[in-house]
Coordinates of N, CA and C and ligand atoms in Angstrom, one line a residue:
X1 N 34.4 -25.9 58.7 CA 34.1 -24.5 58.8 C 34.8 -24.1 57.6
X2 N 34.1 -23.3 56.6 CA 34.9 -22.8 55.5 C 35.9 -21.8 56.2
X3 N 36.8 -21.0 54.4 CA 38.0 -20.2 54.6 C 37.6 -18.6 55.3
X4 N 36.4 -18.3 54.8 CA 35.4 -17.0 54.9 C 35.4 -17.0 56.4
X5 N 34.7 -17.7 57.1 CA 33.9 -17.8 58.3 C 35.6 -18.0 59.1
X6 N 36.2 -18.8 59.1 CA 37.9 -19.1 59.7 C 38.3 -17.5 59.7
X7 N 38.6 -16.7 58.8 CA 39.1 -15.6 58.5 C 38.4 -14.4 59.3
X8 N 36.9 -14.6 59.5 CA 36.1 -13.6 60.0 C 36.2 -13.7 61.8
X9 N 36.8 -15.0 62.0 CA 37.2 -14.8 63.6 C 37.8 -14.4 64.1
X10 N 39.2 -14.0 63.3 CA 40.0 -13.7 63.8 C 39.9 -12.0 64.3
X11 N 39.7 -11.9 65.2 CA 39.3 -10.3 65.1 C 40.6 -9.5 65.1
X12 N 41.7 -9.8 65.7 CA 43.1 -9.1 65.8 C 44.0 -9.6 66.4
X13 N 45.4 -9.4 65.8 CA 46.5 -9.9 66.6 C 46.8 -9.8 67.6
X14 N 47.1 -10.0 68.6 CA 47.2 -9.6 69.8 C 49.1 -9.8 70.1
X15 N 49.6 -11.0 70.0 CA 50.9 -11.0 70.1 C 51.3 -11.5 68.7
X16 N 52.5 -11.0 68.0 CA 53.1 -11.5 66.8 C 53.9 -12.5 67.2
X17 N 54.0 -13.4 66.1 CA 55.2 -14.4 66.2 C 56.4 -13.7 66.3
X18 N 56.8 -12.8 66.1 CA 58.1 -12.3 66.4 C 58.5 -12.1 67.7
X19 N 57.2 -11.5 68.5 CA 57.2 -11.7 70.3 C 57.1 -12.6 70.7
X20 N 56.7 -13.8 70.4 CA 56.4 -15.0 70.5 C 58.0 -15.3 70.7
X21 N 58.9 -15.6 69.8 CA 60.4 -16.4 69.3 C 61.0 -15.2 70.3
X22 N 61.1 -14.4 70.0 CA 62.0 -13.2 71.2 C 61.7 -14.0 72.7
X23 N 60.4 -13.8 73.2 CA 60.2 -13.9 74.7 C 60.9 -15.7 74.7
X24 N 60.5 -16.5 74.1 CA 60.8 -17.8 73.8 C 62.6 -17.8 74.4
X25 N 63.0 -17.2 73.5 CA 64.6 -17.5 73.2 C 65.1 -17.1 74.6
X26 N 64.6 -15.7 75.3 CA 65.3 -15.2 76.4 C 64.8 -16.6 77.6
X27 N 63.5 -16.8 77.7 CA 63.1 -17.8 78.4 C 64.4 -19.3 78.7
X28 N 64.4 -19.2 77.3 CA 65.0 -20.5 77.3 C 66.6 -20.4 77.5
X29 N 67.1 -19.3 77.2 CA 68.4 -18.7 78.2 C 68.2 -19.4 79.8
X30 N 67.1 -18.5 79.9 CA 67.3 -18.4 81.8 C 67.1 -19.8 82.2
X31 N 66.0 -20.7 81.4 CA 65.7 -22.0 81.8 C 66.9 -23.3 81.6
X32 N 67.8 -22.9 80.7 CA 68.9 -23.8 80.3 C 70.2 -23.5 81.3
X33 N 70.1 -22.5 81.6 CA 70.9 -22.2 82.9 C 70.4 -22.8 84.3
X34 N 69.3 -22.5 84.4 CA 68.9 -23.0 85.6 C 69.1 -24.9 85.9
X35 N 68.5 -25.2 84.8 CA 68.6 -26.3 84.6 C 70.2 -27.4 84.2
X36 N 71.0 -26.7 84.0 CA 72.7 -26.9 83.8 C 72.6 -28.3 84.7
X37 N 73.2 -29.2 84.2 CA 73.8 -30.7 84.8 C 73.0 -31.2 86.0
X38 N 71.2 -30.9 85.6 CA 70.3 -31.5 85.8 C 69.2 -32.5 85.5
X39 N 69.1 -33.6 85.7 CA 68.5 -34.4 84.9 C 66.6 -33.7 84.7
X40 N 66.3 -33.3 83.6 CA 65.1 -32.4 83.1 C 64.0 -33.5 82.6
X41 N 62.7 -33.2 82.9 CA 61.5 -33.7 82.3 C 61.2 -32.9 81.8
X42 N 60.8 -32.3 80.8 CA 59.9 -31.3 80.1 C 58.5 -31.7 79.5
X43 N 57.5 -31.5 80.5 CA 56.0 -31.8 80.4 C 55.4 -30.7 79.6
X44 N 54.3 -31.3 78.5 CA 53.4 -30.6 77.9 C 52.1 -30.9 78.2
X45 N 51.6 -30.2 78.5 CA 49.8 -30.0 78.7 C 49.1 -29.9 77.2
X46 N 48.5 -31.6 76.8 CA 48.1 -31.4 75.3 C 46.5 -31.0 75.1
X47 N 46.0 -30.5 73.9 CA 46.9 -30.3 73.3 C 47.3 -28.7 73.0
X48 N 46.9 -27.7 73.7 CA 47.1 -26.7 73.8 C 48.9 -26.1 73.5
X49 N 49.8 -26.8 74.5 CA 50.5 -26.6 74.7 C 51.9 -27.1 73.5
X50 N 51.5 -27.5 72.4 CA 52.2 -29.0 71.6 C 52.9 -27.8 70.8
X51 N 52.8 -26.1 70.0 CA 53.6 -25.6 69.8 C 54.4 -25.1 70.4
X52 N 54.1 -24.7 71.9 CA 54.9 -24.1 72.6 C 56.4 -24.8 72.9
X53 N 55.8 -26.1 73.2 CA 56.4 -27.4 73.5 C 57.3 -27.1 72.9
X54 N 57.1 -27.6 71.2 CA 57.9 -27.4 70.1 C 59.3 -26.4 69.8
X55 N 58.8 -25.2 70.1 CA 59.3 -24.3 70.2 C 60.5 -23.6 71.2
X56 N 59.6 -24.4 72.5 CA 60.4 -24.2 73.3 C 61.8 -24.7 74.1
X57 N 61.3 -26.0 73.9 CA 62.3 -27.3 73.9 C 63.9 -26.9 72.8
X58 N 63.0 -26.1 71.7 CA 64.5 -25.9 70.6 C 65.1 -25.0 71.0
X59 N 64.8 -24.0 72.3 CA 65.6 -23.1 72.9 C 66.2 -23.9 74.2
X60 N 66.0 -24.5 74.5 CA 66.7 -25.5 75.7 C 68.3 -26.4 75.0
X61 N 69.3 -25.5 75.7 CA 70.9 -26.0 75.5 C 71.1 -27.1 76.3
X62 N 70.5 -27.6 77.1 CA 70.2 -28.6 78.3 C 69.7 -30.0 77.6
X63 N 70.7 -31.1 77.9 CA 69.9 -32.1 77.8 C 68.6 -32.5 78.4
X64 N 67.5 -32.8 77.6 CA 66.2 -33.4 78.5 C 65.3 -34.5 77.8
X65 N 64.5 -35.1 78.3 CA 63.8 -35.7 78.2 C 62.0 -34.7 78.3
X66 N 61.3 -35.5 77.1 CA 60.0 -34.8 76.8 C 59.0 -35.9 77.5
X67 N 57.7 -35.3 77.6 CA 56.4 -36.5 78.1 C 55.1 -35.4 77.9
X68 N 54.1 -35.9 77.5 CA 52.9 -35.4 77.5 C 51.9 -35.5 78.5
X69 N 51.1 -34.9 78.6 CA 49.7 -35.2 79.5 C 48.4 -34.9 78.8
X70 N 47.5 -35.2 78.7 CA 46.5 -34.5 78.3 C 45.1 -34.5 79.4
X71 N 45.3 -32.9 79.6 CA 44.3 -32.7 81.0 C 43.5 -31.5 80.6
X72 N 42.2 -31.6 81.0 CA 41.6 -30.1 80.4 C 40.5 -30.0 81.2
X73 N 39.8 -28.5 81.6 CA 39.0 -28.5 82.3 C 37.9 -27.6 81.6
X74 N 37.7 -27.7 80.3 CA 37.1 -26.7 79.4 C 36.3 -27.8 78.0
X75 N 34.7 -27.4 78.6 CA 34.0 -28.1 77.7 C 34.2 -27.1 76.2
X76 N 33.7 -28.0 75.2 CA 33.9 -26.9 73.5 C 33.1 -25.7 74.2
X77 N 33.9 -24.8 73.4 CA 33.6 -23.5 73.2 C 34.5 -22.6 74.0
X78 N 33.5 -21.2 74.8 CA 34.2 -20.7 75.9 C 34.2 -20.4 77.0
X79 N 33.2 -21.2 77.4 CA 32.7 -21.6 78.9 C 33.8 -22.3 80.1
X80 N 34.3 -22.1 80.4 CA 35.1 -23.5 81.5 C 34.0 -24.0 82.6
X81 N 33.8 -25.7 82.5 CA 33.5 -26.3 82.7 C 33.7 -26.6 84.5
X82 N 34.5 -26.1 84.6 CA 35.0 -26.3 86.4 C 35.4 -28.1 86.7
X83 N 35.6 -28.9 85.8 CA 35.7 -30.0 86.0 C 37.1 -30.3 85.4
X84 N 38.4 -30.8 86.1 CA 39.7 -31.4 85.3 C 39.6 -32.9 85.3
X85 N 39.9 -33.6 84.0 CA 40.2 -34.5 83.6 C 41.3 -35.0 82.9
X86 N 42.2 -35.9 83.5 CA 43.6 -36.2 83.4 C 43.0 -37.6 82.1
X87 N 43.4 -36.7 81.3 CA 42.8 -38.1 79.7 C 44.3 -38.9 79.3
X88 N 45.0 -38.7 79.6 CA 46.0 -39.4 79.1 C 47.7 -39.1 79.9
X89 N 47.9 -40.1 80.9 CA 48.8 -39.5 81.9 C 50.1 -39.3 80.9
X90 N 50.9 -39.1 81.8 CA 52.9 -39.5 81.7 C 53.4 -41.0 81.0
X91 N 54.2 -41.2 80.1 CA 54.6 -42.3 79.7 C 55.6 -42.7 80.8
X92 N 56.2 -41.6 81.1 CA 57.2 -42.1 82.5 C 56.7 -42.3 83.8
X93 N 56.7 -43.8 84.1 CA 55.7 -44.1 85.5 C 56.6 -43.9 86.6
X94 N 57.9 -43.3 86.5 CA 58.8 -42.7 87.7 C 59.3 -41.6 87.0
X95 N 58.8 -40.5 88.0 CA 59.4 -39.2 87.5 C 60.6 -38.3 89.0
X96 N 60.4 -39.5 89.6 CA 61.1 -39.5 91.2 C 62.9 -38.9 90.6
X97 N 63.4 -38.9 89.9 CA 64.6 -38.8 89.5 C 64.9 -37.8 88.4
X98 N 64.0 -36.9 88.2 CA 63.8 -35.7 87.5 C 63.1 -34.5 88.2
X99 N 64.0 -33.6 87.4 CA 63.3 -32.3 88.2 C 61.9 -31.9 86.6
X100 N 60.8 -31.6 87.0 CA 59.8 -31.3 86.5 C 59.7 -29.8 85.5
X101 N 59.6 -29.9 84.4 CA 59.3 -28.4 83.7 C 57.9 -28.5 83.1
X102 N 56.7 -28.3 83.7 CA 55.5 -28.4 82.8 C 55.7 -27.0 81.7
X103 N 55.1 -27.3 81.1 CA 54.5 -26.0 79.7 C 53.2 -26.1 79.3
X104 N 52.8 -24.9 79.3 CA 51.3 -25.0 79.8 C 50.8 -23.8 78.5
X105 N 49.9 -23.7 78.4 CA 49.5 -22.9 76.9 C 49.1 -21.3 77.4
X106 N 47.9 -21.7 78.7 CA 47.5 -20.3 79.0 C 46.9 -21.0 80.7
X107 N 47.2 -20.2 81.4 CA 46.5 -20.5 82.9 C 45.5 -19.2 83.1
X108 N 43.9 -19.8 83.1 CA 43.0 -18.9 82.8 C 42.3 -19.2 84.6
X109 N 41.5 -20.1 84.8 CA 40.7 -20.1 86.4 C 42.3 -20.7 87.4
X110 N 43.2 -21.4 86.5 CA 44.3 -22.1 87.6 C 43.8 -23.3 87.8
X111 N 42.2 -23.6 87.7 CA 42.0 -25.0 88.1 C 42.8 -26.7 87.4
X112 N 43.4 -26.3 86.1 CA 43.8 -27.3 85.4 C 45.5 -27.6 86.3
X113 N 46.3 -26.4 86.2 CA 47.3 -26.7 86.6 C 47.7 -27.2 88.1
X114 N 46.4 -26.5 88.8 CA 46.5 -26.8 90.5 C 46.3 -28.3 90.5
X115 N 45.5 -28.5 89.8 CA 45.7 -29.9 89.8 C 46.2 -30.9 89.3
X116 N 47.1 -30.7 88.1 CA 48.3 -31.4 87.5 C 49.3 -31.1 88.5
X117 N 49.9 -30.3 89.1 CA 50.9 -30.1 89.9 C 50.6 -30.5 90.9
X118 N 49.5 -31.0 91.6 CA 49.2 -31.7 92.6 C 49.1 -33.1 92.5
X119 N 49.0 -33.2 91.2 CA 49.4 -34.9 91.0 C 50.4 -34.9 90.8
X120 N 51.4 -34.2 90.1 CA 52.5 -34.9 89.9 C 53.5 -34.3 91.2
X121 N 53.2 -33.5 92.2 CA 54.1 -33.2 93.0 C 53.9 -34.7 94.3
X122 N 52.6 -35.5 94.1 CA 52.5 -37.1 94.8 C 53.7 -37.7 94.5
X123 N 54.1 -37.7 93.2 CA 54.9 -38.8 92.5 C 56.3 -38.5 92.7
X124 N 56.4 -37.5 93.5 CA 58.3 -37.2 94.2 C 59.1 -36.5 93.4
X125 N 59.0 -35.9 92.6 CA 60.2 -35.5 91.4 C 61.3 -34.6 92.5
X126 N 61.9 -34.3 91.7 CA 63.4 -33.4 92.6 C 62.5 -32.3 92.4
X127 N 61.8 -31.8 92.1 CA 61.6 -30.2 91.7 C 60.7 -30.2 90.2
X128 N 59.6 -29.1 90.7 CA 58.6 -28.9 89.6 C 58.0 -27.6 89.7
X129 N 58.3 -27.3 88.0 CA 58.2 -25.6 87.8 C 57.0 -25.9 86.3
X130 N 56.6 -24.3 87.4 CA 55.4 -24.1 85.5 C 55.8 -22.9 85.1
X131 N 56.0 -23.1 83.6 CA 56.0 -22.0 82.8 C 54.7 -22.2 82.0
X132 N 54.5 -20.9 81.7 CA 53.2 -20.9 81.1 C 53.6 -19.8 79.9
X133 N 53.1 -19.9 78.7 CA 53.1 -18.7 77.6 C 52.1 -17.8 77.9
X134 N 50.9 -17.8 78.4 CA 49.9 -16.7 78.4 C 49.4 -16.9 80.1
X135 N 49.1 -16.0 80.3 CA 48.6 -16.0 81.6 C 47.0 -14.7 82.0
X136 N 46.5 -15.6 82.4 CA 45.2 -14.4 82.5 C 44.8 -14.4 84.1
X137 N 45.5 -13.2 84.7 CA 45.2 -13.4 86.2 C 43.9 -13.0 87.0
X138 N 43.3 -12.2 85.6 CA 42.2 -11.7 86.1 C 40.9 -12.8 86.4
X139 N 41.1 -13.9 85.6 CA 40.5 -14.9 85.8 C 40.1 -16.0 86.7
X140 N 41.3 -16.0 87.3 CA 42.1 -16.9 88.5 C 40.6 -17.2 89.3
X141 N 40.2 -18.4 89.6 CA 39.3 -19.0 90.7 C 39.7 -19.7 91.5
X142 N 40.9 -20.2 91.2 CA 41.7 -21.1 92.5 C 43.0 -20.6 92.8
X143 N 43.9 -20.7 94.3 CA 44.9 -20.0 94.2 C 46.2 -20.6 93.4
X144 N 46.4 -20.3 92.6 CA 47.8 -21.0 91.6 C 48.5 -19.5 90.8
X145 N 49.7 -19.8 90.7 CA 50.6 -18.5 90.3 C 51.7 -19.6 89.4
X146 N 52.0 -19.5 88.4 CA 52.6 -20.4 87.2 C 53.9 -19.5 88.3
X147 N 55.1 -20.2 87.8 CA 56.3 -19.5 88.4 C 56.7 -18.6 87.2
X148 N 56.4 -18.6 85.9 CA 57.0 -18.2 84.8 C 56.1 -18.0 83.6
X149 N 55.6 -16.4 83.9 CA 54.4 -16.4 82.5 C 55.2 -15.7 81.4
X150 N 55.2 -15.9 79.9 CA 55.7 -15.0 78.7 C 54.8 -13.8 78.8
X151 N 53.6 -13.7 78.8 CA 52.6 -12.6 78.3 C 51.4 -12.8 79.3
X152 N 50.8 -11.4 80.3 CA 50.0 -11.8 80.6 C 49.0 -10.8 79.9
X153 N 47.7 -11.4 79.8 CA 46.6 -10.9 78.8 C 45.3 -10.9 79.6
X154 N 44.9 -9.9 79.1 CA 43.4 -9.5 80.0 C 42.5 -10.1 79.8
X155 N 41.5 -10.3 80.1 CA 40.3 -11.4 80.0 C 39.2 -11.3 78.8
X156 N 40.0 -12.2 77.8 CA 39.4 -12.0 76.8 C 39.6 -13.8 75.8
X157 N 38.7 -13.9 75.2 CA 39.2 -15.7 74.7 C 40.6 -15.4 73.3
X158 N 41.4 -16.1 74.0 CA 42.4 -16.2 72.3 C 42.5 -17.4 71.8
X159 N 42.9 -17.3 70.6 CA 43.3 -19.1 69.8 C 44.9 -17.9 69.1
X160 N 44.9 -19.5 68.3 CA 46.2 -19.6 67.7 C 47.5 -20.0 68.7
X161 N 48.8 -20.2 67.7 CA 49.7 -20.8 68.7 C 49.5 -21.8 69.2
X162 N 48.6 -23.0 68.8 CA 48.1 -24.3 69.6 C 46.8 -24.1 70.0
X163 N 46.3 -22.7 70.5 CA 45.3 -22.6 71.3 C 44.0 -22.6 70.1
X164 N 43.0 -23.3 70.5 CA 41.9 -23.9 69.6 C 40.4 -22.8 70.2
X165 N 39.7 -22.9 69.5 CA 38.1 -22.9 69.6 C 37.1 -23.7 68.3
X166 N 36.8 -24.7 69.2 CA 36.2 -25.9 68.7 C 37.2 -26.7 67.8
X167 N 38.4 -26.9 67.9 CA 39.4 -27.8 67.4 C 40.1 -27.0 66.5
X168 N 39.3 -25.8 66.2 CA 40.6 -24.5 64.8 C 40.8 -24.2 65.1
X169 N 42.0 -23.2 64.4 CA 43.0 -22.0 65.0 C 44.1 -22.3 65.0
X170 N 44.5 -23.5 65.9 CA 45.4 -24.0 66.3 C 47.1 -23.5 65.4
X171 N 46.6 -24.0 64.3 CA 47.9 -23.1 63.3 C 48.2 -22.0 63.2
X172 N 47.2 -21.1 63.7 CA 48.1 -19.4 63.4 C 49.2 -19.4 64.2
X173 N 50.0 -18.7 63.4 CA 51.4 -18.7 63.7 C 51.7 -17.6 65.1
X174 N 50.5 -16.8 65.3 CA 49.9 -15.8 66.2 C 49.0 -16.2 67.0
X175 N 49.2 -15.2 68.2 CA 48.2 -15.4 69.3 C 47.3 -14.4 68.7
X176 N 46.0 -14.5 68.2 CA 45.1 -13.7 68.4 C 43.4 -13.7 68.9
X177 N 42.8 -12.6 69.0 CA 41.5 -12.5 69.8 C 40.6 -13.1 69.0
X178 N 39.6 -14.0 69.6 CA 38.8 -14.6 68.7 C 37.6 -13.8 68.8
X179 N 36.9 -13.7 67.2 CA 35.6 -12.8 67.6 C 34.6 -13.4 67.9
X180 N 33.6 -13.2 68.6 CA 32.6 -13.7 69.2 C 31.3 -13.0 68.8
X181 N 31.4 -12.1 68.0 CA 30.4 -11.1 67.4 C 29.7 -11.8 65.8
X182 N 30.5 -12.6 65.5 CA 29.3 -13.1 64.3 C 29.1 -14.3 64.5
Ligands
LIG1 P1 42.3 -23.1 83.8 O1 42.2 -24.6 84.0 O2 43.3 -22.3 84.0 O3 40.7 -22.6 83.5 O4 42.4 -23.5 82.0 C1 43.2 -23.7 81.1 C2 42.7 -24.6 79.8 O5 41.6 -23.7 79.4 C3 43.9 -24.0 78.8 O6 45.0 -24.8 78.9 C4 43.2 -23.7 77.7 O7 43.4 -24.9 77.2 C5 41.8 -23.0 78.2 N1 42.0 -21.8 78.1 C6 41.6 -21.0 78.7 N2 41.7 -19.5 78.4 C7 41.4 -19.7 77.5 C8 41.8 -18.7 75.9 O8 41.8 -17.1 76.0 N3 41.2 -19.5 74.6 C9 42.0 -20.7 74.5 N4 41.8 -21.3 73.4 N5 41.5 -21.8 75.3 C10 41.7 -21.1 76.8

């Protein structure tokens, strides 16, 4: 993609870098209190949550381990396929001695997280909690609610801060609305 097209695709900034940073600080404090003294495993769902993971874990003042999963319910582009694939599983083979905190970029239909939580619950962690950066509750197709949502947004396609369209735009430091009109 050339730079001119890249820039044209960014319709408007929806959540600024400063707003994201402030909210992550606030939630980081809350989670640090909650998990103090507990064995904690922070799991992020790649690729979209990699920036959120990096920023959120640095606001956690309590000791913790990290791990990753690749799970997706999306085809390339903006339309949900409705199929969830676990492409990469956790490196931790036994999570039964951990409180698991899942960090997700966005909850849309809810399918990915519902399946991931179900899968991980089966491995009997001490507890399991989901924190999502963004939530689009209007788009929900299955019953699933994250424990904490940093921002709730209406039904439009967003990019940036780890979120892509066709693998581009993950590097934007803010959340933007994607311009579908060009
Ligand atoms: P769900 O299973 O909840 O429908 O889908 C969650 C996944 O869909 C997210 O992790 C994300 O990868 C993708 N997704 C949903 N909405 C958006 C959006 O507005 N922008 C981008 N870039 N990805 C989205």
